mmCIF file of C-alpha atoms in Angstrom:
data_model
loop_
_atom_site.group_PDB
_atom_site.id
_atom_site.type_symbol
_atom_site.label_atom_id
_atom_site.label_comp_id
_atom_site.label_asym_id
_atom_site.label_seq_id
_atom_site.Cartn_x
_atom_site.Cartn_y
_atom_site.Cartn_z
ATOM 1 C CA UNK A 1 60.525 267.194 142.412
ATOM 2 C CA UNK A 2 58.013 265.621 144.776
ATOM 3 C CA UNK A 3 57.161 261.912 144.382
ATOM 4 C CA UNK A 4 53.470 261.182 144.589
ATOM 5 C CA UNK A 5 52.436 259.305 147.712
ATOM 6 C CA UNK A 6 50.783 256.503 145.741
ATOM 7 C CA UNK A 7 54.174 255.362 144.333
ATOM 8 C CA UNK A 8 55.470 254.810 147.885
ATOM 9 C CA UNK A 9 52.561 252.483 148.597
ATOM 10 C CA UNK A 10 53.323 250.496 145.434
ATOM 11 C CA UNK A 11 56.923 249.947 146.518
ATOM 12 C CA UNK A 12 55.727 248.701 149.914
ATOM 13 C CA UNK A 13 53.326 246.233 148.303
ATOM 14 C CA UNK A 14 56.175 244.811 146.151
ATOM 15 C CA UNK A 15 58.603 244.337 149.055
ATOM 16 C CA UNK A 16 56.328 242.198 151.243
ATOM 17 C CA UNK A 17 55.629 239.406 148.690
ATOM 18 C CA UNK A 18 59.366 239.155 147.937
ATOM 19 C CA UNK A 19 60.209 238.839 151.635
ATOM 20 C CA UNK A 20 57.506 236.189 152.051
ATOM 21 C CA UNK A 21 58.907 234.105 149.177
ATOM 22 C CA UNK A 22 62.406 234.303 150.649
ATOM 23 C CA UNK A 23 61.153 233.124 154.041
ATOM 24 C CA UNK A 24 59.274 230.162 152.512
ATOM 25 C CA UNK A 25 62.339 229.165 150.464
ATOM 26 C CA UNK A 26 64.569 229.306 153.538
ATOM 27 C CA UNK A 27 62.140 227.132 155.506
ATOM 28 C CA UNK A 28 61.979 224.474 152.778
ATOM 29 C CA UNK A 29 65.761 224.428 152.439
ATOM 30 C CA UNK A 30 66.124 223.858 156.166
ATOM 31 C CA UNK A 31 63.919 220.749 155.898
ATOM 32 C CA UNK A 32 66.199 219.081 153.317
ATOM 33 C CA UNK A 33 68.961 216.736 154.600
ATOM 34 C CA UNK A 34 72.534 217.838 153.918
ATOM 35 C CA UNK A 35 73.924 216.931 150.488
ATOM 36 C CA UNK A 36 77.011 215.337 152.043
ATOM 37 C CA UNK A 37 74.951 213.041 154.289
ATOM 38 C CA UNK A 38 77.108 210.098 155.421
ATOM 39 C CA UNK A 39 76.213 206.593 154.268
ATOM 40 C CA UNK A 40 74.267 207.778 151.251
ATOM 41 C CA UNK A 41 71.120 208.431 153.283
ATOM 42 C CA UNK A 42 70.501 211.905 151.879
ATOM 43 C CA UNK A 43 68.687 212.931 148.727
ATOM 44 C CA UNK A 44 71.804 212.522 146.604
ATOM 45 C CA UNK A 45 72.351 209.062 148.012
ATOM 46 C CA UNK A 46 68.790 208.044 147.187
ATOM 47 C CA UNK A 47 69.184 209.331 143.642
ATOM 48 C CA UNK A 48 72.487 207.489 143.236
ATOM 49 C CA UNK A 49 70.955 204.229 144.460
ATOM 50 C CA UNK A 50 67.968 204.609 142.144
ATOM 51 C CA UNK A 51 70.273 205.212 139.195
ATOM 52 C CA UNK A 52 72.538 202.285 140.028
ATOM 53 C CA UNK A 53 69.586 199.905 140.387
ATOM 54 C CA UNK A 54 68.223 200.668 136.918
ATOM 55 C CA UNK A 55 70.874 198.771 135.047
ATOM 56 C CA UNK A 56 70.367 197.165 131.671
ATOM 57 C CA UNK A 57 68.498 193.851 132.157
ATOM 58 C CA UNK A 58 70.409 192.424 129.189
ATOM 59 C CA UNK A 59 73.591 192.600 131.286
ATOM 60 C CA UNK A 60 72.193 189.969 133.616
ATOM 61 C CA UNK A 61 71.612 192.126 136.690
ATOM 62 C CA UNK A 62 68.534 192.030 138.815
ATOM 63 C CA UNK A 63 66.314 195.113 138.971
ATOM 64 C CA UNK A 64 64.932 196.025 142.375
ATOM 65 C CA UNK A 65 61.781 197.781 141.218
ATOM 66 C CA UNK A 66 58.637 195.751 142.048
ATOM 67 C CA UNK A 67 57.564 195.686 138.405
ATOM 68 C CA UNK A 68 60.718 193.983 137.158
ATOM 69 C CA UNK A 69 61.877 191.985 140.155
ATOM 70 C CA UNK A 70 60.682 188.796 138.420
ATOM 71 C CA UNK A 71 62.201 187.847 135.089
ATOM 72 C CA UNK A 72 62.400 184.633 133.090
ATOM 73 C CA UNK A 73 64.730 182.574 130.924
ATOM 74 C CA UNK A 74 63.857 181.053 127.551
ATOM 75 C CA UNK A 75 65.147 177.564 126.710
ATOM 76 C CA UNK A 76 65.028 176.403 123.091
ATOM 77 C CA UNK A 77 66.355 173.027 122.004
ATOM 78 C CA UNK A 78 67.226 172.918 118.313
ATOM 79 C CA UNK A 79 68.326 170.420 115.705
ATOM 80 C CA UNK A 80 68.921 171.198 112.003
ATOM 81 C CA UNK A 81 66.820 174.388 112.015
ATOM 82 C CA UNK A 82 69.401 177.141 112.118
ATOM 83 C CA UNK A 83 67.551 179.458 109.734
ATOM 84 C CA UNK A 84 64.348 179.237 111.754
ATOM 85 C CA UNK A 85 66.302 179.561 114.995
ATOM 86 C CA UNK A 86 67.754 182.915 113.947
ATOM 87 C CA UNK A 87 64.253 184.187 113.159
ATOM 88 C CA UNK A 88 63.063 183.087 116.578
ATOM 89 C CA UNK A 89 66.001 184.725 118.354
ATOM 90 C CA UNK A 90 65.339 187.982 116.560
ATOM 91 C CA UNK A 91 61.650 187.817 117.470
ATOM 92 C CA UNK A 92 62.172 187.073 121.168
ATOM 93 C CA UNK A 93 64.593 189.974 121.619
ATOM 94 C CA UNK A 94 61.518 192.199 121.965
ATOM 95 C CA UNK A 95 60.005 190.227 124.860
ATOM 96 C CA UNK A 96 59.886 192.220 128.125
ATOM 97 C CA UNK A 97 61.271 190.770 131.379
ATOM 98 C CA UNK A 98 63.441 188.318 129.439
ATOM 99 C CA UNK A 99 66.745 187.688 131.206
ATOM 100 C CA UNK A 100 68.481 185.525 128.591
ATOM 101 C CA UNK A 101 67.928 182.858 125.957
ATOM 102 C CA UNK A 102 69.576 179.446 126.287
ATOM 103 C CA UNK A 103 69.918 177.414 123.099
ATOM 104 C CA UNK A 104 70.377 173.676 123.601
ATOM 105 C CA UNK A 105 72.448 172.851 120.516
ATOM 106 C CA UNK A 106 71.793 169.230 119.474
ATOM 107 C CA UNK A 107 73.674 169.422 116.170
ATOM 108 C CA UNK A 108 76.502 167.230 117.367
ATOM 109 C CA UNK A 109 79.908 168.191 115.923
ATOM 110 C CA UNK A 110 78.568 171.252 114.098
ATOM 111 C CA UNK A 111 79.546 174.803 114.937
ATOM 112 C CA UNK A 112 76.910 176.967 116.517
ATOM 113 C CA UNK A 113 75.750 180.142 114.730
ATOM 114 C CA UNK A 114 76.914 182.274 117.656
ATOM 115 C CA UNK A 115 79.388 184.296 115.563
ATOM 116 C CA UNK A 116 76.759 184.903 112.917
ATOM 117 C CA UNK A 117 74.257 185.968 115.547
ATOM 118 C CA UNK A 118 76.723 188.340 117.208
ATOM 119 C CA UNK A 119 77.580 189.871 113.844
ATOM 120 C CA UNK A 120 73.936 190.882 113.490
ATOM 121 C CA UNK A 121 73.983 192.667 116.872
ATOM 122 C CA UNK A 122 74.092 194.309 119.250
ATOM 123 C CA UNK A 123 71.228 192.509 120.948
ATOM 124 C CA UNK A 124 69.473 193.595 124.157
ATOM 125 C CA UNK A 125 69.044 190.028 125.450
ATOM 126 C CA UNK A 126 72.090 187.729 125.678
ATOM 127 C CA UNK A 127 72.015 184.335 123.976
ATOM 128 C CA UNK A 128 73.928 181.333 125.339
ATOM 129 C CA UNK A 129 74.584 178.198 123.282
ATOM 130 C CA UNK A 130 74.914 174.912 125.183
ATOM 131 C CA UNK A 131 76.584 172.338 122.919
ATOM 132 C CA UNK A 132 75.549 168.762 123.621
ATOM 133 C CA UNK A 133 77.448 165.510 123.189
ATOM 134 C CA UNK A 134 74.392 163.523 122.078
ATOM 135 C CA UNK A 135 71.108 164.299 120.360
ATOM 136 C CA UNK A 136 68.612 163.553 123.099
ATOM 137 C CA UNK A 137 65.152 164.959 123.640
ATOM 138 C CA UNK A 138 65.771 165.334 127.375
ATOM 139 C CA UNK A 139 68.814 167.551 126.883
ATOM 140 C CA UNK A 140 66.594 170.602 127.268
ATOM 141 C CA UNK A 141 65.529 169.534 130.755
ATOM 142 C CA UNK A 142 68.886 170.214 132.389
ATOM 143 C CA UNK A 143 69.305 172.745 135.245
ATOM 144 C CA UNK A 144 71.837 174.850 133.374
ATOM 145 C CA UNK A 145 73.946 177.109 135.629
ATOM 146 C CA UNK A 146 73.093 180.108 133.435
ATOM 147 C CA UNK A 147 69.487 179.953 134.633
ATOM 148 C CA UNK A 148 69.258 182.545 137.407
ATOM 149 C CA UNK A 149 65.513 183.149 137.237
ATOM 150 C CA UNK A 150 62.751 181.133 138.876
ATOM 151 C CA UNK A 151 60.611 181.217 135.738
ATOM 152 C CA UNK A 152 61.601 179.216 132.671
ATOM 153 C CA UNK A 153 59.835 179.461 129.316
ATOM 154 C CA UNK A 154 60.526 176.368 127.231
ATOM 155 C CA UNK A 155 59.854 176.669 123.508
ATOM 156 C CA UNK A 156 60.217 174.339 120.548
ATOM 157 C CA UNK A 157 62.538 175.430 117.776
ATOM 158 C CA UNK A 158 59.759 175.725 115.201
ATOM 159 C CA UNK A 159 57.171 177.489 117.359
ATOM 160 C CA UNK A 160 56.746 181.257 117.415
ATOM 161 C CA UNK A 161 54.635 182.768 120.192
ATOM 162 C CA UNK A 162 53.623 186.414 120.012
ATOM 163 C CA UNK A 163 55.066 188.863 122.513
ATOM 164 C CA UNK A 164 51.645 189.738 124.034
ATOM 165 C CA UNK A 165 50.880 186.031 124.512
ATOM 166 C CA UNK A 166 54.194 185.494 126.306
ATOM 167 C CA UNK A 167 53.699 188.528 128.524
ATOM 168 C CA UNK A 168 50.193 187.433 129.480
ATOM 169 C CA UNK A 169 51.252 183.853 130.168
ATOM 170 C CA UNK A 170 54.098 185.120 132.364
ATOM 171 C CA UNK A 171 51.618 187.147 134.407
ATOM 172 C CA UNK A 172 49.482 184.015 134.798
ATOM 173 C CA UNK A 173 52.497 181.939 135.839
ATOM 174 C CA UNK A 174 53.311 184.442 138.572
ATOM 175 C CA UNK A 175 49.885 183.628 140.015
ATOM 176 C CA UNK A 176 50.489 179.858 139.710
ATOM 177 C CA UNK A 177 54.283 179.459 140.029
ATOM 178 C CA UNK A 178 54.143 175.800 141.066
ATOM 179 C CA UNK A 179 52.258 174.702 137.944
ATOM 180 C CA UNK A 180 53.039 174.421 134.248
ATOM 181 C CA UNK A 181 51.459 177.371 132.443
ATOM 182 C CA UNK A 182 51.386 176.872 128.703
ATOM 183 C CA UNK A 183 49.682 177.235 125.366
ATOM 184 C CA UNK A 184 49.195 173.623 124.175
ATOM 185 C CA UNK A 185 46.901 171.408 126.284
ATOM 186 C CA UNK A 186 46.401 167.661 125.944
ATOM 187 C CA UNK A 187 44.232 165.088 127.665
ATOM 188 C CA UNK A 188 44.344 161.400 128.426
ATOM 189 C CA UNK A 189 41.449 159.101 129.207
ATOM 190 C CA UNK A 190 41.346 155.496 130.298
ATOM 191 C CA UNK A 191 39.657 153.010 127.971
ATOM 192 C CA UNK A 192 37.704 149.957 129.177
ATOM 193 C CA UNK A 193 40.648 147.800 128.153
ATOM 194 C CA UNK A 194 42.944 149.656 130.549
ATOM 195 C CA UNK A 195 44.863 151.477 127.817
ATOM 196 C CA UNK A 196 45.165 155.236 127.866
ATOM 197 C CA UNK A 197 43.987 157.294 124.925
ATOM 198 C CA UNK A 198 45.782 160.560 124.310
ATOM 199 C CA UNK A 199 44.798 163.571 122.259
ATOM 200 C CA UNK A 200 43.397 167.067 122.109
ATOM 201 C CA UNK A 201 39.981 168.433 123.069
ATOM 202 C CA UNK A 202 38.264 166.344 120.399
ATOM 203 C CA UNK A 203 39.091 163.190 122.368
ATOM 204 C CA UNK A 204 35.922 162.074 124.136
ATOM 205 C CA UNK A 205 35.965 160.733 127.657
ATOM 206 C CA UNK A 206 34.020 157.438 127.637
ATOM 207 C CA UNK A 207 32.779 158.068 131.187
ATOM 208 C CA UNK A 208 31.498 161.627 130.721
ATOM 209 C CA UNK A 209 31.280 161.779 126.894
ATOM 210 C CA UNK A 210 32.890 165.189 127.158
ATOM 211 C CA UNK A 211 35.759 166.637 125.198
ATOM 212 C CA UNK A 212 36.262 169.998 126.870
ATOM 213 C CA UNK A 213 38.801 168.964 129.492
ATOM 214 C CA UNK A 214 42.575 168.740 129.541
ATOM 215 C CA UNK A 215 44.898 166.848 131.857
ATOM 216 C CA UNK A 216 48.337 168.154 130.901
ATOM 217 C CA UNK A 217 50.108 171.095 129.274
ATOM 218 C CA UNK A 218 52.939 170.380 126.841
ATOM 219 C CA UNK A 219 56.283 171.847 127.877
ATOM 220 C CA UNK A 220 57.206 172.774 124.291
ATOM 221 C CA UNK A 221 55.468 176.115 124.799
ATOM 222 C CA UNK A 222 55.103 176.650 128.526
ATOM 223 C CA UNK A 223 56.322 178.437 131.648
ATOM 224 C CA UNK A 224 57.371 176.436 134.696
ATOM 225 C CA UNK A 225 59.575 176.829 137.760
ATOM 226 C CA UNK A 226 63.233 175.989 137.308
ATOM 227 C CA UNK A 227 63.045 173.519 140.206
ATOM 228 C CA UNK A 228 61.240 171.148 137.840
ATOM 229 C CA UNK A 229 64.386 170.842 135.728
ATOM 230 C CA UNK A 230 66.128 169.229 138.683
ATOM 231 C CA UNK A 231 62.944 167.319 139.464
ATOM 232 C CA UNK A 232 63.169 165.698 136.031
ATOM 233 C CA UNK A 233 66.814 164.805 136.630
ATOM 234 C CA UNK A 234 65.833 163.112 139.895
ATOM 235 C CA UNK A 235 63.307 160.780 138.237
ATOM 236 C CA UNK A 236 63.976 157.015 138.082
ATOM 237 C CA UNK A 237 66.468 155.809 135.498
ATOM 238 C CA UNK A 238 63.638 153.941 133.772
ATOM 239 C CA UNK A 239 62.022 157.299 132.983
ATOM 240 C CA UNK A 240 65.195 158.665 131.387
ATOM 241 C CA UNK A 241 65.684 155.437 129.436
ATOM 242 C CA UNK A 242 62.124 155.620 128.170
ATOM 243 C CA UNK A 243 62.559 159.184 126.922
ATOM 244 C CA UNK A 244 65.864 158.287 125.258
ATOM 245 C CA UNK A 245 64.447 155.211 123.532
ATOM 246 C CA UNK A 246 61.343 156.947 122.229
ATOM 247 C CA UNK A 247 62.929 160.401 121.730
ATOM 248 C CA UNK A 248 59.572 161.551 123.008
ATOM 249 C CA UNK A 249 57.338 161.559 126.076
ATOM 250 C CA UNK A 250 59.399 164.094 128.055
ATOM 251 C CA UNK A 251 56.401 166.422 128.216
ATOM 252 C CA UNK A 252 54.161 163.648 129.589
ATOM 253 C CA UNK A 253 56.849 162.641 132.075
ATOM 254 C CA UNK A 254 57.199 166.223 133.280
ATOM 255 C CA UNK A 255 53.445 166.546 133.840
ATOM 256 C CA UNK A 256 53.424 163.297 135.825
ATOM 257 C CA UNK A 257 56.407 164.415 137.894
ATOM 258 C CA UNK A 258 54.870 167.818 138.626
ATOM 259 C CA UNK A 259 51.537 166.251 139.577
ATOM 260 C CA UNK A 260 53.257 163.870 142.003
ATOM 261 C CA UNK A 261 55.354 166.719 143.415
ATOM 262 C CA UNK A 262 52.238 168.810 144.060
ATOM 263 C CA UNK A 263 50.623 165.891 145.839
ATOM 264 C CA UNK A 264 53.685 165.436 148.015
ATOM 265 C CA UNK A 265 53.377 169.074 149.109
ATOM 266 C CA UNK A 266 49.720 168.661 150.087
ATOM 267 C CA UNK A 267 48.148 170.038 146.900
ATOM 268 C CA UNK A 268 46.208 166.884 146.108
ATOM 269 C CA UNK A 269 43.576 168.483 143.886
ATOM 270 C CA UNK A 270 45.847 170.923 142.083
ATOM 271 C CA UNK A 271 46.434 169.995 138.411
ATOM 272 C CA UNK A 272 49.900 169.868 136.932
ATOM 273 C CA UNK A 273 49.166 172.495 134.290
ATOM 274 C CA UNK A 274 47.228 175.667 133.533
ATOM 275 C CA UNK A 275 46.158 176.268 129.948
ATOM 276 C CA UNK A 276 46.432 179.776 128.478
ATOM 277 C CA UNK A 277 44.746 180.104 125.106
ATOM 278 C CA UNK A 278 47.146 181.868 122.721
ATOM 279 C CA UNK A 279 46.065 184.556 120.298
ATOM 280 C CA UNK A 280 49.003 184.136 117.926
ATOM 281 C CA UNK A 281 51.026 180.913 118.020
ATOM 282 C CA UNK A 282 52.622 179.783 114.759
ATOM 283 C CA UNK A 283 54.536 176.789 113.463
ATOM 284 C CA UNK A 284 57.321 178.296 111.348
ATOM 285 C CA UNK A 285 58.044 175.020 109.632
ATOM 286 C CA UNK A 286 54.685 173.925 108.303
ATOM 287 C CA UNK A 287 56.195 170.918 106.596
ATOM 288 C CA UNK A 288 57.781 169.668 109.797
ATOM 289 C CA UNK A 289 56.548 166.206 110.724
ATOM 290 C CA UNK A 290 58.953 165.408 113.536
ATOM 291 C CA UNK A 291 56.588 165.459 116.502
ATOM 292 C CA UNK A 292 53.883 168.097 116.219
ATOM 293 C CA UNK A 293 51.437 166.111 114.068
ATOM 294 C CA UNK A 294 51.987 163.100 116.287
ATOM 295 C CA UNK A 295 50.839 165.074 119.295
ATOM 296 C CA UNK A 296 47.700 166.156 117.460
ATOM 297 C CA UNK A 297 46.571 162.596 116.747
ATOM 298 C CA UNK A 298 44.058 161.281 119.307
ATOM 299 C CA UNK A 299 45.504 157.778 119.391
ATOM 300 C CA UNK A 300 46.394 155.318 122.085
ATOM 301 C CA UNK A 301 49.900 154.538 120.877
ATOM 302 C CA UNK A 302 51.717 157.476 122.431
ATOM 303 C CA UNK A 303 50.744 156.880 126.049
ATOM 304 C CA UNK A 304 50.822 153.108 125.749
ATOM 305 C CA UNK A 305 54.293 153.178 124.185
ATOM 306 C CA UNK A 306 55.500 155.614 126.819
ATOM 307 C CA UNK A 307 54.346 153.317 129.669
ATOM 308 C CA UNK A 308 54.644 156.270 132.040
ATOM 309 C CA UNK A 309 52.649 154.639 134.823
ATOM 310 C CA UNK A 310 54.956 151.616 134.826
ATOM 311 C CA UNK A 311 58.017 153.858 135.141
ATOM 312 C CA UNK A 312 56.500 155.685 138.099
ATOM 313 C CA UNK A 313 55.230 152.500 139.694
ATOM 314 C CA UNK A 314 51.599 153.573 139.383
ATOM 315 C CA UNK A 315 48.544 151.651 138.256
ATOM 316 C CA UNK A 316 46.720 154.818 137.238
ATOM 317 C CA UNK A 317 47.407 158.462 137.825
ATOM 318 C CA UNK A 318 45.015 161.305 137.182
ATOM 319 C CA UNK A 319 46.599 164.569 136.183
ATOM 320 C CA UNK A 320 43.317 166.503 135.997
#
């Protein structure tokens, strides 16, 4: 039986594309480095390194990708608010780029809720309890060895900040890493009698009659560089005594110390803090009257009782 000539042409047309594909595949294979490349420089080595670098951030390892090379540590000092503390810990587990949470436990002689917290796990972000020997406000300003990130987010134990607010503030801090970046601003103005008035935006400056400025950012809801923890420790003993006697003023002291540090590095006109307006910041204990209402009162007593300028040996210091 004779095969029509047209079928022979069809077979020829099918052979050439197959041969061309084989040649292209061989050429591409020749360009690849060998799979057993020494030193892990081949494709397999690159893949292994990429896999090993993407470890769980909750395990405390650094991630080399540019997006996650900077992380931060939360510090919360607490006293007699265990129920609220557990709510806060649960909330902050969802915060991205969070390395760990350090709880400064000021309930002297009482057991921490660590076992209870672990029983509710597992948790993606580790929590470390630091038991203290005395109930001092300045306990939270210690350079704890567990802090292995440059950025520190200090939060009060009754304040809940939304995850988007924290993420945005962290991005702002990365642009201003030598300043305090936080959610609660305050201002101080000098009165004709030489006494400082302290309050929020409603406080009017007698010189400018304006109330839209701020001169400090409270550290109870703020990012700052971990070097400022040691900076606080290095302040004069009179400063530490003042904070211990008043159980207050540590936020004002920190703003003064940061402002003086910036001046010593040549940043004379740079303010100590940067205010980030929060969208969702809540006080979980609305009945609490320990210190939050005191901060909201535009009165002279807080700065005059703190006597910060005397402790620093200054006649007047502008933080703006």
